[in-house]
XYZ file of C-alpha atoms in Angstrom:
581
model
C 15.776 -9.913 -4.030
C 13.384 -12.372 -2.458
C 14.671 -15.830 -1.516
C 12.197 -18.315 0.002
C 12.862 -19.843 3.401
C 11.854 -23.500 3.342
C 10.853 -23.512 7.024
C 9.775 -19.957 7.855
C 7.509 -20.887 10.788
C 9.463 -21.671 13.945
C 12.187 -23.228 11.809
C 9.865 -26.246 11.590
C 9.571 -27.896 8.197
C 6.486 -29.863 9.266
C 4.615 -26.790 10.546
C 5.657 -24.759 7.514
C 4.458 -27.540 5.209
C 1.081 -27.616 6.937
C 0.636 -23.892 6.377
C 1.989 -24.112 2.820
C -0.641 -26.744 2.040
C -3.524 -24.441 3.006
C -4.160 -23.208 -0.579
C -4.365 -26.795 -1.815
C -6.601 -27.852 1.045
C -8.805 -24.840 0.319
C -9.382 -25.688 -3.336
C -9.932 -29.396 -2.679
C -12.367 -28.734 0.178
C -14.274 -26.091 -1.783
C -14.516 -28.341 -4.838
C -14.971 -31.730 -3.226
C -16.674 -30.834 0.050
C -18.667 -27.654 -0.505
C -19.160 -28.187 -4.261
C -18.343 -24.589 -4.997
C -18.056 -23.514 -8.622
C -14.498 -23.971 -9.829
C -13.821 -20.320 -10.686
C -14.823 -19.190 -7.181
C -12.841 -22.033 -5.594
C -9.826 -21.084 -7.693
C -10.031 -17.417 -6.788
C -10.500 -18.186 -3.079
C -7.510 -20.535 -3.071
C -5.431 -17.952 -4.914
C -6.252 -15.428 -2.200
C -5.162 -17.939 0.466
C -1.903 -18.576 -1.399
C -1.130 -14.849 -1.588
C -1.859 -14.396 2.128
C 0.379 -17.350 3.048
C 3.146 -16.074 0.764
C 3.072 -12.596 2.280
C 2.422 -13.348 5.957
C 4.156 -16.707 6.479
C 6.943 -16.572 3.898
C 7.606 -12.847 3.949
C 7.264 -12.434 0.205
C 6.659 -8.787 -0.743
C 3.022 -8.309 -1.680
C 3.867 -6.780 -5.048
C 5.985 -9.811 -6.007
C 3.219 -12.178 -4.901
C 0.668 -10.359 -7.044
C 3.055 -10.167 -10.008
C 3.648 -13.919 -9.669
C -0.112 -14.421 -9.829
C -0.368 -12.247 -12.930
C 2.303 -14.239 -14.775
C 0.601 -17.489 -13.831
C -2.749 -16.173 -15.055
C -1.168 -15.182 -18.364
C 0.290 -18.668 -18.754
C -3.105 -20.168 -17.965
C -4.740 -18.149 -20.724
C -1.939 -18.628 -23.245
C -0.952 -21.271 -24.114
C -3.179 -23.504 -21.913
C -6.687 -22.239 -22.632
C -5.698 -21.191 -26.132
C -5.194 -24.921 -26.824
C -8.576 -25.838 -25.367
C -10.348 -23.028 -27.231
C -8.998 -24.041 -30.629
C -9.464 -27.776 -29.951
C -13.178 -27.335 -29.272
C -13.486 -24.974 -32.260
C -12.023 -27.602 -34.605
C -14.597 -30.058 -33.292
C -17.417 -27.562 -33.798
C -16.443 -27.240 -37.450
C -17.403 -30.896 -37.904
C -20.794 -30.058 -36.410
C -21.643 -27.015 -38.542
C -20.418 -28.792 -41.673
C -22.724 -31.737 -40.981
C -19.808 -34.181 -40.898
C -20.207 -35.196 -37.289
C -22.964 -37.711 -38.038
C -20.592 -39.376 -40.496
C -17.872 -39.451 -37.844
C -20.259 -41.081 -35.396
C -21.260 -43.591 -38.034
C -17.618 -44.328 -38.863
C -16.884 -45.232 -35.262
C -20.027 -47.333 -35.333
C -18.536 -49.368 -38.187
C -15.808 -50.499 -35.795
C -18.289 -51.166 -33.022
C -21.692 -49.812 -32.032
C -21.007 -50.860 -28.449
C -20.533 -47.676 -26.364
C -18.138 -49.460 -24.033
C -15.827 -50.292 -26.934
C -16.253 -46.794 -28.334
C -15.072 -45.400 -25.000
C -11.878 -47.446 -25.330
C -11.331 -46.425 -28.951
C -12.071 -42.709 -28.549
C -11.090 -41.818 -24.986
C -8.102 -44.157 -24.602
C -6.615 -44.819 -28.065
C -7.551 -41.652 -29.931
C -7.133 -39.554 -26.788
C -3.682 -41.056 -26.302
C -2.745 -40.053 -29.835
C -3.884 -36.486 -29.196
C -1.942 -36.471 -25.918
C 1.149 -37.610 -27.809
C 0.879 -34.729 -30.244
C -0.693 -31.868 -28.310
C -1.283 -32.517 -24.613
C -2.206 -29.641 -22.299
C -5.912 -30.524 -22.128
C -6.591 -30.926 -25.855
C -7.349 -34.694 -25.612
C -9.869 -34.155 -22.830
C -11.611 -31.357 -24.704
C -11.847 -33.149 -28.044
C -12.710 -36.663 -26.879
C -15.160 -35.325 -24.299
C -17.342 -33.641 -26.901
C -17.008 -36.671 -29.188
C -18.402 -38.994 -26.509
C -21.195 -36.525 -25.830
C -22.084 -36.577 -29.497
C -22.259 -40.366 -29.355
C -24.924 -40.148 -26.651
C -22.933 -40.292 -23.411
C -24.387 -38.456 -20.414
C -22.289 -35.373 -19.541
C -20.815 -36.610 -16.246
C -20.046 -40.033 -17.670
C -18.393 -38.559 -20.774
C -16.241 -36.184 -18.729
C -15.207 -38.789 -16.167
C -14.400 -41.321 -18.877
C -11.996 -38.991 -20.692
C -10.415 -37.828 -17.428
C -9.602 -41.393 -16.379
C -8.466 -42.276 -19.908
C -6.069 -39.317 -19.946
C -3.620 -40.958 -17.531
C -1.192 -43.533 -18.944
C -0.256 -41.445 -22.038
C 0.525 -38.283 -20.044
C 4.142 -39.109 -19.138
C 5.081 -39.275 -22.828
C 2.676 -36.516 -23.889
C 3.502 -33.671 -26.264
C 6.403 -35.678 -27.738
C 7.696 -36.678 -24.256
C 8.125 -33.107 -22.999
C 7.699 -34.084 -19.282
C 10.544 -36.608 -19.523
C 12.781 -34.332 -21.581
C 12.238 -31.557 -19.020
C 13.246 -33.860 -16.170
C 16.371 -34.874 -18.064
C 17.378 -31.279 -18.728
C 17.007 -30.349 -15.061
C 18.718 -33.374 -13.506
C 21.305 -33.985 -16.270
C 20.210 -37.626 -16.295
C 19.842 -38.699 -19.951
C 16.161 -38.378 -20.771
C 16.303 -41.677 -22.646
C 17.247 -43.346 -19.371
C 14.380 -41.671 -17.498
C 12.026 -42.675 -20.312
C 13.156 -46.286 -20.057
C 12.320 -46.307 -16.337
C 8.932 -44.658 -16.920
C 8.370 -47.248 -19.639
C 8.509 -49.891 -16.906
C 5.954 -48.128 -14.695
C 3.146 -46.514 -16.709
C 2.506 -49.619 -18.883
C 1.169 -51.325 -15.758
C -1.279 -48.443 -15.358
C -2.212 -48.667 -19.037
C -3.037 -52.359 -18.598
C -5.953 -51.554 -16.277
C -7.228 -48.205 -17.619
C -9.459 -49.700 -20.384
C -11.003 -52.005 -17.766
C -11.769 -48.923 -15.656
C -13.356 -47.231 -18.651
C -15.818 -50.029 -19.381
C -16.679 -50.110 -15.680
C -17.365 -46.366 -15.771
C -19.569 -46.701 -18.834
C -21.552 -49.798 -17.863
C -20.629 -50.869 -14.356
C -19.849 -54.455 -13.408
C -22.043 -55.684 -16.237
C -19.835 -53.920 -18.764
C -16.695 -55.207 -17.080
C -18.015 -58.756 -17.167
C -19.065 -58.571 -20.816
C -16.188 -56.626 -22.385
C -13.119 -57.478 -20.325
C -11.390 -59.461 -23.121
C -11.199 -56.530 -25.537
C -10.423 -54.068 -22.739
C -7.619 -56.234 -21.420
C -6.276 -56.786 -24.938
C -6.158 -53.051 -25.625
C -4.487 -52.257 -22.292
C -1.932 -55.038 -22.708
C -0.981 -54.052 -26.260
C -0.848 -50.345 -25.369
C 1.334 -51.056 -22.336
C 3.617 -53.436 -24.229
C 4.044 -50.886 -27.029
C 4.880 -48.208 -24.453
C 7.513 -50.474 -22.916
C 9.097 -51.407 -26.261
C 9.121 -47.883 -27.665
C 10.361 -46.191 -24.473
C 13.192 -48.705 -24.063
C 14.197 -49.666 -27.591
C 12.646 -47.354 -30.215
C 12.011 -43.716 -29.322
C 10.959 -41.996 -26.118
C 9.468 -39.117 -28.129
C 7.256 -41.392 -30.258
C 6.165 -43.717 -27.448
C 2.534 -42.579 -27.183
C 2.086 -42.427 -30.955
C 3.281 -46.021 -31.275
C 1.259 -47.207 -28.271
C -1.986 -45.480 -29.283
C -1.915 -46.786 -32.846
C -0.978 -50.272 -31.639
C -3.841 -50.254 -29.149
C -6.319 -49.109 -31.801
C -5.202 -51.729 -34.311
C -5.417 -54.448 -31.654
C -9.036 -53.530 -30.895
C -10.028 -53.507 -34.558
C -8.399 -56.887 -35.205
C -9.723 -58.437 -31.999
C -13.299 -57.412 -32.841
C -13.024 -59.344 -36.115
C -12.906 -62.603 -34.183
C -14.823 -61.721 -31.012
C -17.709 -59.395 -30.186
C -18.922 -58.501 -26.686
C -22.510 -59.256 -25.858
C -24.892 -56.765 -24.293
C -23.953 -53.838 -26.508
C -27.570 -53.090 -27.428
C -28.627 -53.010 -23.768
C -25.683 -50.771 -22.870
C -26.510 -48.464 -25.772
C -30.155 -48.235 -24.760
C -29.243 -47.498 -21.148
C -26.696 -44.915 -22.237
C -29.186 -43.009 -24.372
C -32.209 -43.311 -22.110
C -33.356 -39.682 -21.540
C -33.521 -39.890 -17.762
C -32.109 -37.526 -15.158
C -28.989 -39.601 -14.663
C -28.552 -40.302 -18.356
C -29.236 -44.012 -17.892
C -32.188 -46.235 -17.194
C -30.199 -48.913 -15.433
C -29.414 -48.904 -11.758
C -25.824 -48.490 -10.701
C -23.958 -51.652 -9.865
C -24.328 -55.213 -11.089
C -26.496 -54.526 -14.124
C -25.791 -50.904 -14.931
C -23.338 -48.063 -15.116
C -21.018 -47.331 -12.250
C -22.415 -44.857 -9.773
C -19.335 -42.677 -10.218
C -20.730 -41.670 -13.571
C -24.251 -40.849 -12.355
C -26.283 -38.934 -11.620
C -26.120 -35.766 -13.596
C -26.616 -32.650 -11.475
C -30.113 -31.221 -11.718
C -28.714 -27.713 -11.962
C -27.206 -28.633 -15.318
C -30.628 -28.739 -16.972
C -30.977 -24.983 -16.633
C -27.431 -23.786 -16.131
C -25.440 -25.616 -18.755
C -27.681 -26.637 -21.640
C -27.286 -23.484 -23.692
C -23.512 -23.745 -23.406
C -23.305 -27.283 -24.718
C -21.890 -27.919 -28.217
C -24.555 -28.110 -30.889
C -23.954 -31.790 -31.549
C -24.538 -32.681 -27.927
C -27.915 -31.008 -27.742
C -29.458 -33.586 -30.064
C -30.113 -37.257 -29.636
C -28.270 -39.560 -32.043
C -30.308 -40.779 -34.978
C -31.933 -44.179 -34.394
C -29.906 -47.184 -35.474
C -30.667 -48.275 -38.999
C -31.876 -44.835 -40.160
C -28.475 -43.430 -41.096
C -27.323 -43.700 -44.706
C -24.502 -46.116 -45.460
C -21.036 -44.614 -45.451
C -18.679 -44.878 -48.397
C -14.923 -44.611 -48.221
C -14.875 -40.951 -49.234
C -17.389 -39.966 -46.555
C -15.451 -41.836 -43.888
C -12.276 -40.093 -45.015
C -13.972 -36.696 -44.873
C -15.398 -37.490 -41.425
C -11.920 -38.180 -40.055
C -10.341 -35.325 -42.010
C -10.024 -32.877 -39.058
C -8.084 -35.373 -36.986
C -5.957 -36.535 -39.907
C -5.090 -32.886 -40.519
C -4.287 -32.396 -36.816
C -2.023 -35.462 -36.818
C -0.283 -34.315 -40.006
C 0.262 -30.756 -38.779
C 1.535 -31.813 -35.370
C 3.745 -34.542 -36.797
C 5.303 -32.030 -39.171
C 5.776 -29.446 -36.434
C 7.090 -31.811 -33.773
C 8.984 -34.454 -35.709
C 10.469 -32.650 -38.761
C 13.584 -30.951 -37.411
C 13.608 -27.865 -39.719
C 9.991 -27.068 -38.870
C 10.572 -27.757 -35.187
C 13.580 -25.436 -35.082
C 11.784 -22.705 -37.046
C 8.788 -22.754 -34.729
C 10.997 -22.759 -31.617
C 12.812 -19.701 -32.945
C 9.538 -17.754 -33.071
C 8.904 -18.101 -29.330
C 9.061 -14.756 -27.550
C 10.815 -14.590 -24.176
C 9.331 -11.860 -21.992
C 10.974 -10.840 -18.739
C 7.927 -10.354 -16.537
C 7.918 -6.644 -15.579
C 8.733 -6.026 -11.929
C 9.250 -9.736 -11.230
C 12.123 -10.990 -13.365
C 15.430 -10.831 -11.527
C 13.742 -10.159 -8.178
C 13.194 -13.762 -7.044
C 15.754 -16.413 -6.118
C 15.186 -20.133 -5.804
C 15.609 -21.879 -2.454
C 19.096 -22.849 -3.667
C 20.026 -19.179 -4.149
C 19.922 -19.092 -7.955
C 17.975 -16.509 -9.927
C 14.604 -18.011 -10.803
C 14.006 -18.579 -14.495
C 10.263 -18.969 -13.947
C 9.900 -15.197 -14.085
C 10.618 -15.228 -17.822
C 7.336 -15.784 -19.644
C 7.498 -17.660 -22.939
C 4.936 -16.511 -25.501
C 4.764 -19.338 -28.086
C 2.526 -17.448 -30.470
C 3.275 -19.735 -33.424
C 4.669 -22.961 -31.922
C 1.839 -23.388 -29.404
C -0.365 -26.452 -29.959
C -3.267 -24.008 -29.885
C -1.952 -22.116 -32.893
C -1.270 -25.381 -34.716
C -4.866 -26.402 -33.985
C -6.045 -23.027 -35.323
C -4.131 -23.605 -38.559
C -5.591 -27.109 -38.736
C -9.074 -25.657 -38.279
C -8.568 -23.178 -41.114
C -7.580 -26.039 -43.422
C -10.583 -28.088 -42.292
C -12.981 -25.161 -42.790
C -11.648 -24.651 -46.304
C -11.996 -28.316 -47.266
C -15.431 -28.576 -45.652
C -16.436 -25.335 -47.403
C -17.540 -23.727 -44.173
C -18.046 -20.021 -44.842
C -15.489 -17.793 -43.083
C -18.308 -15.900 -41.358
C -19.775 -19.150 -40.035
C -16.386 -20.386 -38.812
C -15.789 -17.035 -37.101
C -19.203 -17.189 -35.394
C -18.383 -20.635 -34.061
C -15.071 -19.354 -32.741
C -16.735 -16.449 -30.934
C -19.436 -18.770 -29.559
C -16.712 -21.079 -28.235
C -15.005 -18.162 -26.481
C -18.292 -17.221 -24.838
C -18.893 -20.829 -23.779
C -15.426 -20.982 -22.222
C -15.653 -17.675 -20.343
C -15.816 -19.227 -16.870
C -13.265 -21.873 -17.768
C -10.883 -19.096 -18.813
C -11.252 -17.485 -15.386
C -10.863 -20.815 -13.579
C -7.661 -21.869 -15.324
C -6.179 -18.383 -14.996
C -6.860 -18.502 -11.232
C -5.446 -22.013 -10.810
C -2.235 -21.230 -12.699
C -1.923 -17.973 -10.755
C -2.200 -20.069 -7.579
C 0.518 -22.436 -8.837
C 2.927 -19.593 -9.638
C 2.441 -17.942 -6.252
C 3.038 -21.230 -4.447
C 6.089 -22.026 -6.552
C 7.852 -18.659 -6.420
C 7.096 -18.012 -2.745
C 8.519 -21.424 -1.776
C 5.325 -23.089 -0.577
C 5.502 -25.979 -3.045
C 9.160 -26.762 -2.416
C 8.539 -26.687 1.347
C 5.924 -29.430 1.014
C 8.179 -31.439 -1.269
C 11.211 -31.130 0.985
C 9.204 -32.261 4.001
C 7.935 -35.357 2.173
C 11.453 -36.069 0.905
C 12.669 -36.320 4.499
C 11.100 -39.744 4.875
C 14.417 -41.495 4.182
C 14.222 -44.987 2.685
C 10.419 -44.836 2.864
C 10.605 -42.006 0.348
C 10.616 -44.616 -2.410
C 6.979 -45.254 -1.472
C 6.128 -41.549 -1.224
C 8.057 -40.425 -4.295
C 5.105 -40.646 -6.753
C 3.049 -38.495 -4.366
C 5.179 -35.470 -5.243
C 4.514 -35.894 -8.951
C 0.818 -36.445 -8.218
C 0.735 -33.288 -6.101
C 2.641 -31.192 -8.628
C 0.385 -32.194 -11.499
C -2.768 -31.780 -9.410
C -1.736 -28.192 -8.671
C -0.441 -27.144 -12.081
C -2.346 -29.447 -14.417
C 0.903 -30.382 -16.147
C 3.266 -33.320 -15.679
C 5.936 -31.119 -17.237
C 5.438 -28.519 -14.523
C 5.473 -31.220 -11.842
C 8.880 -32.334 -13.096
C 10.073 -28.750 -13.239
C 9.100 -28.413 -9.577
C 10.308 -31.683 -8.113
C 12.707 -33.533 -10.439
C 15.879 -32.136 -8.864
C 14.383 -32.567 -5.389
C 13.709 -36.237 -6.158
C 17.296 -36.613 -7.339
C 18.739 -35.021 -4.195
C 16.469 -37.033 -1.887
C 17.511 -40.232 -3.647
C 21.193 -39.533 -3.002
C 20.495 -38.828 0.683
C 18.433 -42.014 1.094
C 20.833 -44.160 -0.985
C 18.180 -44.833 -3.617
C 18.373 -44.885 -7.403
C 17.985 -41.228 -8.542
C 16.651 -42.206 -11.962
C 13.976 -44.366 -10.356
C 12.665 -41.509 -8.234
C 12.765 -38.960 -11.062
C 10.808 -41.441 -13.166
C 8.418 -41.997 -10.247
C 7.774 -38.256 -10.146
C 6.811 -38.387 -13.817
C 4.643 -41.469 -13.398
C 2.968 -40.063 -10.292
C 1.976 -37.022 -12.290
C -0.060 -39.050 -14.757
C -2.588 -40.080 -12.099
C -2.777 -36.583 -10.642
C -3.924 -34.983 -13.859
C -7.493 -36.255 -13.632
C -8.125 -34.232 -10.438
C -6.293 -31.082 -11.504
C -8.738 -28.151 -11.345
C -7.428 -27.086 -14.743
C -8.260 -30.440 -16.330
C -11.569 -30.678 -14.473
C -12.582 -27.318 -15.890
C -11.601 -28.328 -19.418
C -13.618 -31.551 -19.175
C -16.630 -29.865 -17.578
C -16.715 -27.090 -20.155
C -16.318 -29.473 -23.078
C -19.428 -31.472 -22.110
C -21.554 -28.527 -21.047
C -21.106 -28.865 -17.284
C -19.472 -25.501 -16.678
C -19.527 -24.770 -12.967
C -19.999 -28.428 -12.018
C -16.316 -29.292 -11.600
C -16.962 -30.343 -8.013
C -19.131 -33.226 -9.262
C -16.286 -34.469 -11.448
C -13.743 -34.024 -8.659
C -15.748 -36.135 -6.239
C -16.146 -38.844 -8.868
C -12.511 -38.820 -10.046
C -10.637 -38.545 -6.743
C -11.125 -42.193 -5.757
C -9.811 -43.417 -9.112
C -6.834 -41.085 -8.818
C -5.995 -42.221 -5.282
C -6.397 -45.893 -6.198
C -3.936 -45.588 -9.087
C -1.581 -43.499 -6.946
C -1.515 -46.173 -4.243
C -0.754 -48.860 -6.814
C 2.056 -46.757 -8.256
C 3.535 -46.052 -4.810
C 3.636 -49.766 -4.067
C 5.210 -50.498 -7.462
C 7.984 -47.907 -7.049
C 8.703 -49.067 -3.517
C 9.041 -52.652 -4.726
C 11.181 -51.548 -7.671
C 13.570 -49.921 -5.199
C 14.338 -53.322 -3.664
C 12.715 -56.682 -4.402
C 11.646 -55.796 -7.964
C 14.886 -54.053 -8.905
C 15.242 -56.641 -11.697
C 12.434 -54.807 -13.550
C 14.611 -51.749 -14.077
C 17.130 -51.251 -16.903
């Protein structure tokens, strides 16, 4: 049986960590520096991970390759299965002709694209994160913003940044529940701590979104509604996580944020919406007629790569290949048409609420999960602590997966919309074809994560960082950020590092619950630069192969939020200890 050595090179944890980080450095350099297509960057980094596992860690080559195969399987199902069905459900609104009504319905709340970014990417995306997670919010809200006229890069970057604060409590608080199960700290206690960290991130995310959409001009003109939404969302997160329900935190926060925006707009309207809308829809290379900076969109959202004009247009969803109808030419919407426009998402909410919140349904679905001992791998790998690794048992959630629930939702929607079965099937096949490179990318990235985890590379890096002593309170969120950046999942980041955070806290005489919560909170700001999430966003908006553009634009936002979170956790470990339960 293989057991990883945490410091295999010269018995030096620092040197071993440097070598263990090579796969991560490879993918970040290839994406951010060389702008390589994500599937090639993923495959190259996977090869580096296998070489490091075999040569530096002494992992048998067959076990390294089997680890990669299990990771690839997990990347395809359930991860990309969720993305595939999420985009398919959206496409049903296009082929049925209901998407124009959906666009018009959002316009009834506000025609201002900066406000629409808050409503769709932050509030509605947060609701989807609460119910589904695993990339579904990015996929769905990305194509919705594209349909509203957003340029591809701006749409993708907006939903990536928006998909931060809700992540810790995503999929009915699975990341926090996982951390509780591993550390034996009550998950309600961890959730209460997280509920005193991520709300501060939520406060500023809507402000970031309006800056991404319309630069400093947008920030100056719309900050009241953005600040209101962030404050209400954050306050609702705090109240729910501490006093109501950890599992329902994002549902409560997202609905509260949405209601606050709707009510606020009844008494106050931002100026400059027409100019922002015109700039947003101007058919120029960068997707905007305004210059970046004081009077236009932030440069992080522009320009669009020239290669997209020939490489990605045919892969874009049908609704995003057309310009929105001019204002004033759309027919008025009645209540029934608005209801039908929102039907797919009402069905999704109903199905997921039933599956996740109704105990009999939840238990029935959980019982259908198939546990598969990965052939040749299960029982052959130990953890660094000497226990048999449970990662080598692959769970096949064929019915309980959010992807399957989205498929069932899509079948209901197709029936109500009277979309012919043949037409719905064609859209499904077309979506598979559109996602072909994304499928390869995510499979490669998850294969990379499994090789690094099972060979011991990830835990080596984490153990080295944890050796910082009292300063570890500052560095603690970095582990969660790193884990989520690698795996694309805050749940996986907690599975990797929650117990390590707990042990490091005891050694440094710090609050274990604080550091486990910091791991969870750190993960939320790492998700926007995860190659998995970048691929989902790029594919959704028709930028397949341009993940490097999104990475370069998102990394500074991710690092800025990470720094703020590190400072917050450090202060909470001493002078701001009064903030904690």
